[in-house]
Coordinates of C-alpha atoms and ligand atoms in Angstrom, one line a residue:
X1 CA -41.7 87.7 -39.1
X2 CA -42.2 90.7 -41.1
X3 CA -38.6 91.9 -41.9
X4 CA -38.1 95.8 -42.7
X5 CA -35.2 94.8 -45.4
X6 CA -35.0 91.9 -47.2
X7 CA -33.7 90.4 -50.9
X8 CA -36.4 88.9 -52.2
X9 CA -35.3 86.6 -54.5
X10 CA -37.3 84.7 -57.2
X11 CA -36.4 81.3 -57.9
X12 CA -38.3 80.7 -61.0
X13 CA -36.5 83.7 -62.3
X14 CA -33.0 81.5 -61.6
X15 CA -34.9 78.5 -63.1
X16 CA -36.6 80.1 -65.8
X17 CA -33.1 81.5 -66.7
X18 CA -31.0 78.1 -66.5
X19 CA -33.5 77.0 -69.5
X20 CA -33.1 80.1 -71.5
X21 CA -29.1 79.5 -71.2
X22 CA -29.7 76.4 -72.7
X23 CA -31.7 77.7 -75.4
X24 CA -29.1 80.4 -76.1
X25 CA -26.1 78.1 -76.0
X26 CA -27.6 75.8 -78.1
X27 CA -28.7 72.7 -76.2
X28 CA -24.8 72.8 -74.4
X29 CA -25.2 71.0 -70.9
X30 CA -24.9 74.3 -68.6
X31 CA -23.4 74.1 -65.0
X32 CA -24.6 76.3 -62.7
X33 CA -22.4 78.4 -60.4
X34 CA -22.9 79.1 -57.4
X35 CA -20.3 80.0 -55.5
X36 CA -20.2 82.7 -53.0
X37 CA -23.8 81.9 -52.2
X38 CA -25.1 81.9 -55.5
X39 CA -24.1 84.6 -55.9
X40 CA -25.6 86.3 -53.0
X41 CA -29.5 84.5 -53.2
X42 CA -28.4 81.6 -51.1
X43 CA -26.5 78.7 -52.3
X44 CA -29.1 75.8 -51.8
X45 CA -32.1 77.4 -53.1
X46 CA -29.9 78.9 -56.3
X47 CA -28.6 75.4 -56.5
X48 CA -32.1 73.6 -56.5
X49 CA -33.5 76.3 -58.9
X50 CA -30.8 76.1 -61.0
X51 CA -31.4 72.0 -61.2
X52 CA -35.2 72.3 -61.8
X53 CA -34.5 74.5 -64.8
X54 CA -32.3 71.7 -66.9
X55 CA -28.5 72.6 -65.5
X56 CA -26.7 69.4 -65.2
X57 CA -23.8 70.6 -62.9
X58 CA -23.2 73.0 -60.4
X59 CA -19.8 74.9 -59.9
X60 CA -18.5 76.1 -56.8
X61 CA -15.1 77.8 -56.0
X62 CA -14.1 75.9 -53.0
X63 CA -14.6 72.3 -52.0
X64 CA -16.8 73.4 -48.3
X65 CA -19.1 74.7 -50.7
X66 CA -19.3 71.7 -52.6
X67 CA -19.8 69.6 -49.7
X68 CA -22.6 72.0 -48.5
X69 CA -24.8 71.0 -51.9
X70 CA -23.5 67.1 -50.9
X71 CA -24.8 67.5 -47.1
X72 CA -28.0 69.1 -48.6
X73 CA -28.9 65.8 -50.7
X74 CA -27.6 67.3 -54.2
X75 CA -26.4 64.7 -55.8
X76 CA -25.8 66.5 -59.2
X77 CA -22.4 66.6 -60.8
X78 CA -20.6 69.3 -58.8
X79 CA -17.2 70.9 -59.6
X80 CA -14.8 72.8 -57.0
X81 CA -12.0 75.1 -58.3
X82 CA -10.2 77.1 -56.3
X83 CA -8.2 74.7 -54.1
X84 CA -5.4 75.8 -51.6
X85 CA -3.2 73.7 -49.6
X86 CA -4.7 71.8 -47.0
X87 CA -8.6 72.0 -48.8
X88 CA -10.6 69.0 -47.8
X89 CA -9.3 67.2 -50.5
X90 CA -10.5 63.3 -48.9
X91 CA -14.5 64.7 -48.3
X92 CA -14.3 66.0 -52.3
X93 CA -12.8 62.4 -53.1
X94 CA -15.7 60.1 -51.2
X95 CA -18.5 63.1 -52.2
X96 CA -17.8 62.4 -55.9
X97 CA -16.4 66.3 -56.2
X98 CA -14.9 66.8 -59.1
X99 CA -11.4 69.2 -58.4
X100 CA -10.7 71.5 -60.6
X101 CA -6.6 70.8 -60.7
X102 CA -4.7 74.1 -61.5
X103 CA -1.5 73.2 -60.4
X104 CA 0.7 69.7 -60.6
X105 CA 1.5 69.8 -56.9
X106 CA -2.3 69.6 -56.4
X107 CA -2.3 66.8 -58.9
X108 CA 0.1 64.8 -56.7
X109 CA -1.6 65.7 -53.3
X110 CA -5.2 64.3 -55.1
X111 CA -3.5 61.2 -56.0
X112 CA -1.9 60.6 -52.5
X113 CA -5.3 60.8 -51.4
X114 CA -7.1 59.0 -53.5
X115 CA -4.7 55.9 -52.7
X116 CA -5.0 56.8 -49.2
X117 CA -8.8 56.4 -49.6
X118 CA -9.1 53.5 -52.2
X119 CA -10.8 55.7 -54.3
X120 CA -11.2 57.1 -57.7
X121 CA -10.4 61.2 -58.0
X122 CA -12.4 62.7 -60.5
X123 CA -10.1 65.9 -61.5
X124 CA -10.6 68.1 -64.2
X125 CA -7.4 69.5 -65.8
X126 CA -7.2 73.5 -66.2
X127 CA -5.0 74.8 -68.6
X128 CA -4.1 78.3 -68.2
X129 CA -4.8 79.5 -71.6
X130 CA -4.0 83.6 -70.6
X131 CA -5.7 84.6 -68.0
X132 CA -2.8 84.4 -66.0
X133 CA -4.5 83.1 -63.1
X134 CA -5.2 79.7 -61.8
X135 CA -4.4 77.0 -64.5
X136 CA -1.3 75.1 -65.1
X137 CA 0.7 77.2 -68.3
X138 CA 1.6 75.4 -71.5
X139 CA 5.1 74.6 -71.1
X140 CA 4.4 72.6 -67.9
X141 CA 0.6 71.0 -69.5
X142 CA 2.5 68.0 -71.2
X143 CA 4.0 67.0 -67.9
X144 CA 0.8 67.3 -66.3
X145 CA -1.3 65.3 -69.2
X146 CA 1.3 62.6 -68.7
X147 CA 1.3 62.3 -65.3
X148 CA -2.4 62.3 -64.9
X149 CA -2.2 59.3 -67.8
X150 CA -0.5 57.5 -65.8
X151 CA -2.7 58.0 -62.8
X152 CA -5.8 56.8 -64.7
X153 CA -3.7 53.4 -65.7
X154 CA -3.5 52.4 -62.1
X155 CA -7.5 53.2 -61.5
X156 CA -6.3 56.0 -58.7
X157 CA -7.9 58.9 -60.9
X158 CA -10.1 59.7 -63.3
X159 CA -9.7 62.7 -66.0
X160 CA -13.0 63.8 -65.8
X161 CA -12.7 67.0 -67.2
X162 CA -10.5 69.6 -69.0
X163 CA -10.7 73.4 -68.4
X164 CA -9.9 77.1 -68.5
X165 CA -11.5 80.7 -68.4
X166 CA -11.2 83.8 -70.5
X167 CA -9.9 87.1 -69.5
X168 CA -12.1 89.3 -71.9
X169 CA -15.2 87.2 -72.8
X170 CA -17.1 90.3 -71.9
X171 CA -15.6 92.3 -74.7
X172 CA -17.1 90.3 -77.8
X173 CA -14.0 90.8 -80.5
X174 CA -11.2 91.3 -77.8
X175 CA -8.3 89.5 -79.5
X176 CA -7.3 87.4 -76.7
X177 CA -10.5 85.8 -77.1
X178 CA -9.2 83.8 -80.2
X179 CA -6.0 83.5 -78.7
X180 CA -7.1 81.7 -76.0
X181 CA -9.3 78.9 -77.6
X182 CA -6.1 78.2 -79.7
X183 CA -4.1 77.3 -76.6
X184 CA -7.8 75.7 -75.6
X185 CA -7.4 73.2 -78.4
X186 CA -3.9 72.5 -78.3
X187 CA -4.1 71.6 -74.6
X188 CA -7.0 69.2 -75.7
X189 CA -5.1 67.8 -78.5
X190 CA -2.2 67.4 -75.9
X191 CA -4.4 65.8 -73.7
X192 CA -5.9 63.4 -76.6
X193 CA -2.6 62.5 -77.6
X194 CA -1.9 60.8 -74.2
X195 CA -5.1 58.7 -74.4
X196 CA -7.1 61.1 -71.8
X197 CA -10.8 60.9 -72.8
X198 CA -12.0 63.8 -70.9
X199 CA -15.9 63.9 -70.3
X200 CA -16.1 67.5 -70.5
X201 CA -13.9 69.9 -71.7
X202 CA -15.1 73.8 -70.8
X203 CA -14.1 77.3 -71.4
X204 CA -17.1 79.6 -71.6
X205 CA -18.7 81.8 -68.8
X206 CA -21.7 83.5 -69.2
X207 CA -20.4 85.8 -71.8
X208 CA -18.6 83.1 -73.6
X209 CA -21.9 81.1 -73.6
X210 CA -23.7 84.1 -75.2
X211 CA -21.6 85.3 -77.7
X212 CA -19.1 82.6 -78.6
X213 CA -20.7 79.4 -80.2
X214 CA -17.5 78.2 -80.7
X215 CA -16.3 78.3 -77.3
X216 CA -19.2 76.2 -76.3
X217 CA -17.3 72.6 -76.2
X218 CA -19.2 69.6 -73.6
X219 CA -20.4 72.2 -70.8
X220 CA -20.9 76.4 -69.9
X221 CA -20.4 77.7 -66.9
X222 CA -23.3 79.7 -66.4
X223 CA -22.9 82.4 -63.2
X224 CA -23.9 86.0 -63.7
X225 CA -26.8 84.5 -66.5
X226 CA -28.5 82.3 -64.3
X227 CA -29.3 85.2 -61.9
X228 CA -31.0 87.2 -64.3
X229 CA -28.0 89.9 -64.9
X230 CA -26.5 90.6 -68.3
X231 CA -22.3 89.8 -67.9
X232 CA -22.3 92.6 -70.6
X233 CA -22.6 96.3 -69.6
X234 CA -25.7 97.7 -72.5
X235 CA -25.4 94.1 -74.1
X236 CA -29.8 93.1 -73.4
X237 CA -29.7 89.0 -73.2
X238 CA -33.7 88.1 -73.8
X239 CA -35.5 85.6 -72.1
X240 CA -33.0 86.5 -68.6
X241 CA -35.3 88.1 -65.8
X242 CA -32.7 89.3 -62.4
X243 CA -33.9 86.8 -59.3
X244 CA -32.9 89.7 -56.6
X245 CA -34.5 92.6 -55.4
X246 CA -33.3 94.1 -52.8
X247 CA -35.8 96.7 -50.3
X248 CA -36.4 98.2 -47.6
X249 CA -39.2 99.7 -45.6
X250 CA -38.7 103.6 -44.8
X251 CA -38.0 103.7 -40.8
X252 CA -39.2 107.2 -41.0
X253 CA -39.7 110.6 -42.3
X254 CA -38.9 114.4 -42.0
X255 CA -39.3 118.2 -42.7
X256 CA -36.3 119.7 -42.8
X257 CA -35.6 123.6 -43.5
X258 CA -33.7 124.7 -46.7
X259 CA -29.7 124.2 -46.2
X260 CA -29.8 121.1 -44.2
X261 CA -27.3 118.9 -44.5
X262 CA -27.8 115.3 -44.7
X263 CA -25.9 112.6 -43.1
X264 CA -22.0 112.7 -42.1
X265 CA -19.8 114.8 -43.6
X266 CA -22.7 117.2 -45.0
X267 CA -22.2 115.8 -48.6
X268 CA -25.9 116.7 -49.2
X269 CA -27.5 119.9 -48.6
X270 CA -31.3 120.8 -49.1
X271 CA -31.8 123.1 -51.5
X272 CA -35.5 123.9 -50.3
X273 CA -37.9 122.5 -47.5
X274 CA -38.2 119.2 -48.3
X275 CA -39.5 115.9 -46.7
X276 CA -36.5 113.5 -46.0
X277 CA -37.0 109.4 -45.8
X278 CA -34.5 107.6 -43.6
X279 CA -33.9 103.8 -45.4
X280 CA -32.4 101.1 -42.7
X281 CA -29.7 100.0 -45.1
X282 CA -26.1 100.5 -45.1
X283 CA -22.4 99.6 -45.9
X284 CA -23.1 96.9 -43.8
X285 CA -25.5 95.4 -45.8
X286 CA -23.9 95.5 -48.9
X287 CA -24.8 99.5 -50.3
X288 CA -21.7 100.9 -50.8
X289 CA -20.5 103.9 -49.0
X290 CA -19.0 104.9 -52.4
X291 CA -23.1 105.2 -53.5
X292 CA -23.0 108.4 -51.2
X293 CA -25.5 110.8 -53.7
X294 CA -25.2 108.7 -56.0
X295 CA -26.7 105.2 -55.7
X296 CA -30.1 105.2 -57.6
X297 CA -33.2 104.2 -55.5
X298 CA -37.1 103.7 -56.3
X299 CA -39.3 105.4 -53.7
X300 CA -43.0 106.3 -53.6
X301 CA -43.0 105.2 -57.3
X302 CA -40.2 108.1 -58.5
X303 CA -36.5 107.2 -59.3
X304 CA -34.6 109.6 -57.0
X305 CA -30.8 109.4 -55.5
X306 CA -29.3 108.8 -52.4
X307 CA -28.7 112.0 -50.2
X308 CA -25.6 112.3 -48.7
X309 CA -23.6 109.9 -46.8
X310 CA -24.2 106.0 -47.2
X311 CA -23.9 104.8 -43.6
X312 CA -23.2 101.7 -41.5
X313 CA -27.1 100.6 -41.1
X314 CA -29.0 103.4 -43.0
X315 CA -29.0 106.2 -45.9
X316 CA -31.5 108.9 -46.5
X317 CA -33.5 110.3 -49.4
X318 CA -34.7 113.5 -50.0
X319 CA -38.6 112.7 -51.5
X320 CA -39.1 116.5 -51.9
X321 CA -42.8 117.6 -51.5
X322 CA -44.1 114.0 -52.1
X323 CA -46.0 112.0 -49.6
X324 CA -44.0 109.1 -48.5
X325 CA -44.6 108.1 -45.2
X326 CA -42.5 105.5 -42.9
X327 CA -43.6 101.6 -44.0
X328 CA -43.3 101.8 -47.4
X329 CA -40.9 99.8 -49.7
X330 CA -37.5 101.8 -51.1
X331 CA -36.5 98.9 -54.3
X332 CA -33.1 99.7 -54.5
X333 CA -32.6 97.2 -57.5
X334 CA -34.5 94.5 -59.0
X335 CA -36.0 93.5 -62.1
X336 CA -36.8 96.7 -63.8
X337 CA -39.0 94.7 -66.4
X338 CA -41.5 93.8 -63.8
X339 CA -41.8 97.7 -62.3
X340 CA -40.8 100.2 -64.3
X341 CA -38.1 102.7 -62.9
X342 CA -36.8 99.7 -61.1
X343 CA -33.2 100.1 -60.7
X344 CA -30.9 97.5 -62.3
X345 CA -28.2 95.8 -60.4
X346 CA -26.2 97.3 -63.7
X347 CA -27.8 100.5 -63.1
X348 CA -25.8 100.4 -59.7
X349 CA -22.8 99.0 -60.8
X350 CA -22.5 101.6 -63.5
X351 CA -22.9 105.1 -61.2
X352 CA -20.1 102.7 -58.8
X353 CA -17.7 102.0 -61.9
X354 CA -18.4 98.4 -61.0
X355 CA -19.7 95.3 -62.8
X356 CA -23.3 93.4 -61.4
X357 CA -21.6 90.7 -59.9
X358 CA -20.5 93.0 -56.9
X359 CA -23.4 94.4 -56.5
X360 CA -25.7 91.1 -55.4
X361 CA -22.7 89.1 -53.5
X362 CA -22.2 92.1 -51.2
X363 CA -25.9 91.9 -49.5
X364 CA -25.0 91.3 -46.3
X365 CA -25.7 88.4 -44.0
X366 CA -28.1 90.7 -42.3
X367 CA -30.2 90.9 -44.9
X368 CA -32.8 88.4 -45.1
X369 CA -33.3 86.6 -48.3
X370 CA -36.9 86.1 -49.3
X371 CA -37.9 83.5 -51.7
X372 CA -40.6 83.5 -54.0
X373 CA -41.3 80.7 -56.3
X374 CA -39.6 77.4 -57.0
Ligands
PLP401 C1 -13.9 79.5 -63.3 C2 -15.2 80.2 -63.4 N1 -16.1 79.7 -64.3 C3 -17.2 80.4 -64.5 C4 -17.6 81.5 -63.7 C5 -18.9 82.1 -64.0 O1 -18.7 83.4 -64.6 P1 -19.9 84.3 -65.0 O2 -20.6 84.7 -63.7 O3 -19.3 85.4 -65.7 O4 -20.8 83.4 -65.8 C6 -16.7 82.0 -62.8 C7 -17.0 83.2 -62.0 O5 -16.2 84.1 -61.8 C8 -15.4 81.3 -62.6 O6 -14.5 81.7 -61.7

């Protein structure tokens, strides 16, 4: 069926971009995240893409999406992170998840279930090197390393991996950079000094992985990278191409008299006689209502602007004189290198003081994703 929106989203772009990762951190095994629906394309496809182009794991934040790429037949180290009380932690034990362990009492749940199941947990340790988020903090790490020592002596847990996440890897220089991967290595020595042999240890994102050879350790999490978008704003990475575009087909068009104005609240009002272009997208499908004239839009091959107020299902343009006629594709952002005057993902986030990321997760369920490729 012929949709009249949809994110079309390229999965040799995602692919093609897991290899260039590679190349730019060096050769470093790259994990793939893809939490939140990678990202907004769709978990599974991400996920496959993401394999075919050389990553070697796959990161989620939460243990149902790990065991989503497990029902699928992914059989690919994967890595879940963000773990609350009462998680599945039993399915991530007998899936071979690895759990990201950010706090002891978590450690100590893992464990009871791993007896409980007969198993081997595979945890990786995070240290909490200053982001002041998840992560287990400095003065509590030796405690933890020790425990988790002794847990590997009686076969009920492996130390598969140890782990943390900057604050400012997107500001290349920021102090706390260097700050950081000094409490990075002491945990790591910490951890050595007990007799854990960790398989991985891990600390770069995308911008870490771009910028910071020295933060590139046994693994990079690769997230914003792998779908094509640049986790620095005016910071080009080459060889990346964005795997979403997001369109939709004008519903239809008007004349309207000079001094109409446009959509609720009357934020927009026509200057001259002009044609207006209604576009079936709205808040609900993930434009902003804060792109109210402002969000930038590619119609009838011009760059213009919304006009007026984003709403629920639809916003409208104001084309002017030109001849745009209901059917045809409004790009609201894709890859700008394939058409020019493309809109960016970044292009959005900057006019909504945002950062890319928000911009393809908030597509909306009812927006169809399209894939091409793969
Ligand atoms: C722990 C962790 N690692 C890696 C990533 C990937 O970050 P990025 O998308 O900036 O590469 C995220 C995403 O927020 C994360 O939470």
């Amino acid at each position: 069926m012929a949709h009249f929106a949809h994110a079309r989203v390229d999965l040799d772009a995602i692919a093609d971009n897991a290899r260039s990762l590679r190349g730019h951190a060096g050769g470093t095994p790259l994990m793939g995240v893809v939490k939140a629906d990678g990202y907004g394309h769709g978990m599974l496809p991400a996920a496959r893409a993401l394999l075919a182009g050389g990553a070697g794991w796959l990161g989620t934040a939460f243990i149902d999406e790990g065991l989503r790429l497990r029902e699928a037949g992914i059989t690919a180290p994967v890595m879940s992170w963000i773990i609350p009380p009462g998680e599945p932690l039993g399915a991530a034990i007998e899936n071979d998840i690895d759990l990201g362990v950010s706090d002891p009492l978590l450690l100590d749940a893992v464990l009871a279930e791993a007896r409980r199941l007969g198993r081997t947990a595979r945890v990786q340790l995070k240290i909490d090197t200053g982001l002041n988020r998840g992560g287990v903090g400095s003065a509590e790490w030796g405690d933890l390393v020790e425990a988790a020592a002794r847990a590997e002596e009686t076969g009920d847990l492996k130390v598969s991996g140890v782990w943390s996440h900057f604050a400012c890897a997107d500001e290349p220089g920021h102090p706390s950079i260097a700050a950081q991967l000094a409490v990075f290595h002491d945990a790591l020595a910490a951890a050595d000094k007990v007799g854990l042999t960790p398989e991985v240890r891990h600390i770069a994102n995308s911008a870490a992985l771009l910028t910071l050879p020295e933060a590139r350790f046994d693994l990079v999490r690769g997230g914003i990278a792998s779908y094509g978008l640049s986790p620095i704003p005016n910071y080009d990475v080459p060889g990346l191409r964005p795997a979403m575009t997001l369109r939709a087909r004008v519903a239809l068009t008007k004349r309207v008299p000079a001094g109409s104005g446009v959509s609720y609240g009357h934020r927009y009002v026509t200057d001259r006689e002009t044609t207006l272009a209604l576009v079936p997208l709205g808040y609900a499908d993930g434009v902003p209502r804060a792109a109210t004239n402002r969000g930038p839009v590619l119609l009838g091959g011009r760059p213009r602007v919304i006009a007026g107020t984003v709403c629920m299902d639809q916003f409208v343009i104001d084309v002017g004189d030109d001849e745009v006629t209901a059917g045809e594709y409004a790009v609201l952002f894709g890859d700008p290198g394939e058409h020019p005057g493309t809109p960016s993902a970044q292009d959005w986030a900057r006019v909504l003081d945002t950062i890319p990321y928000e911009i393809v997760t908030r597509v909306g369920v009812r927006v169809p994703r399209e894939y091409v490729g793969g």
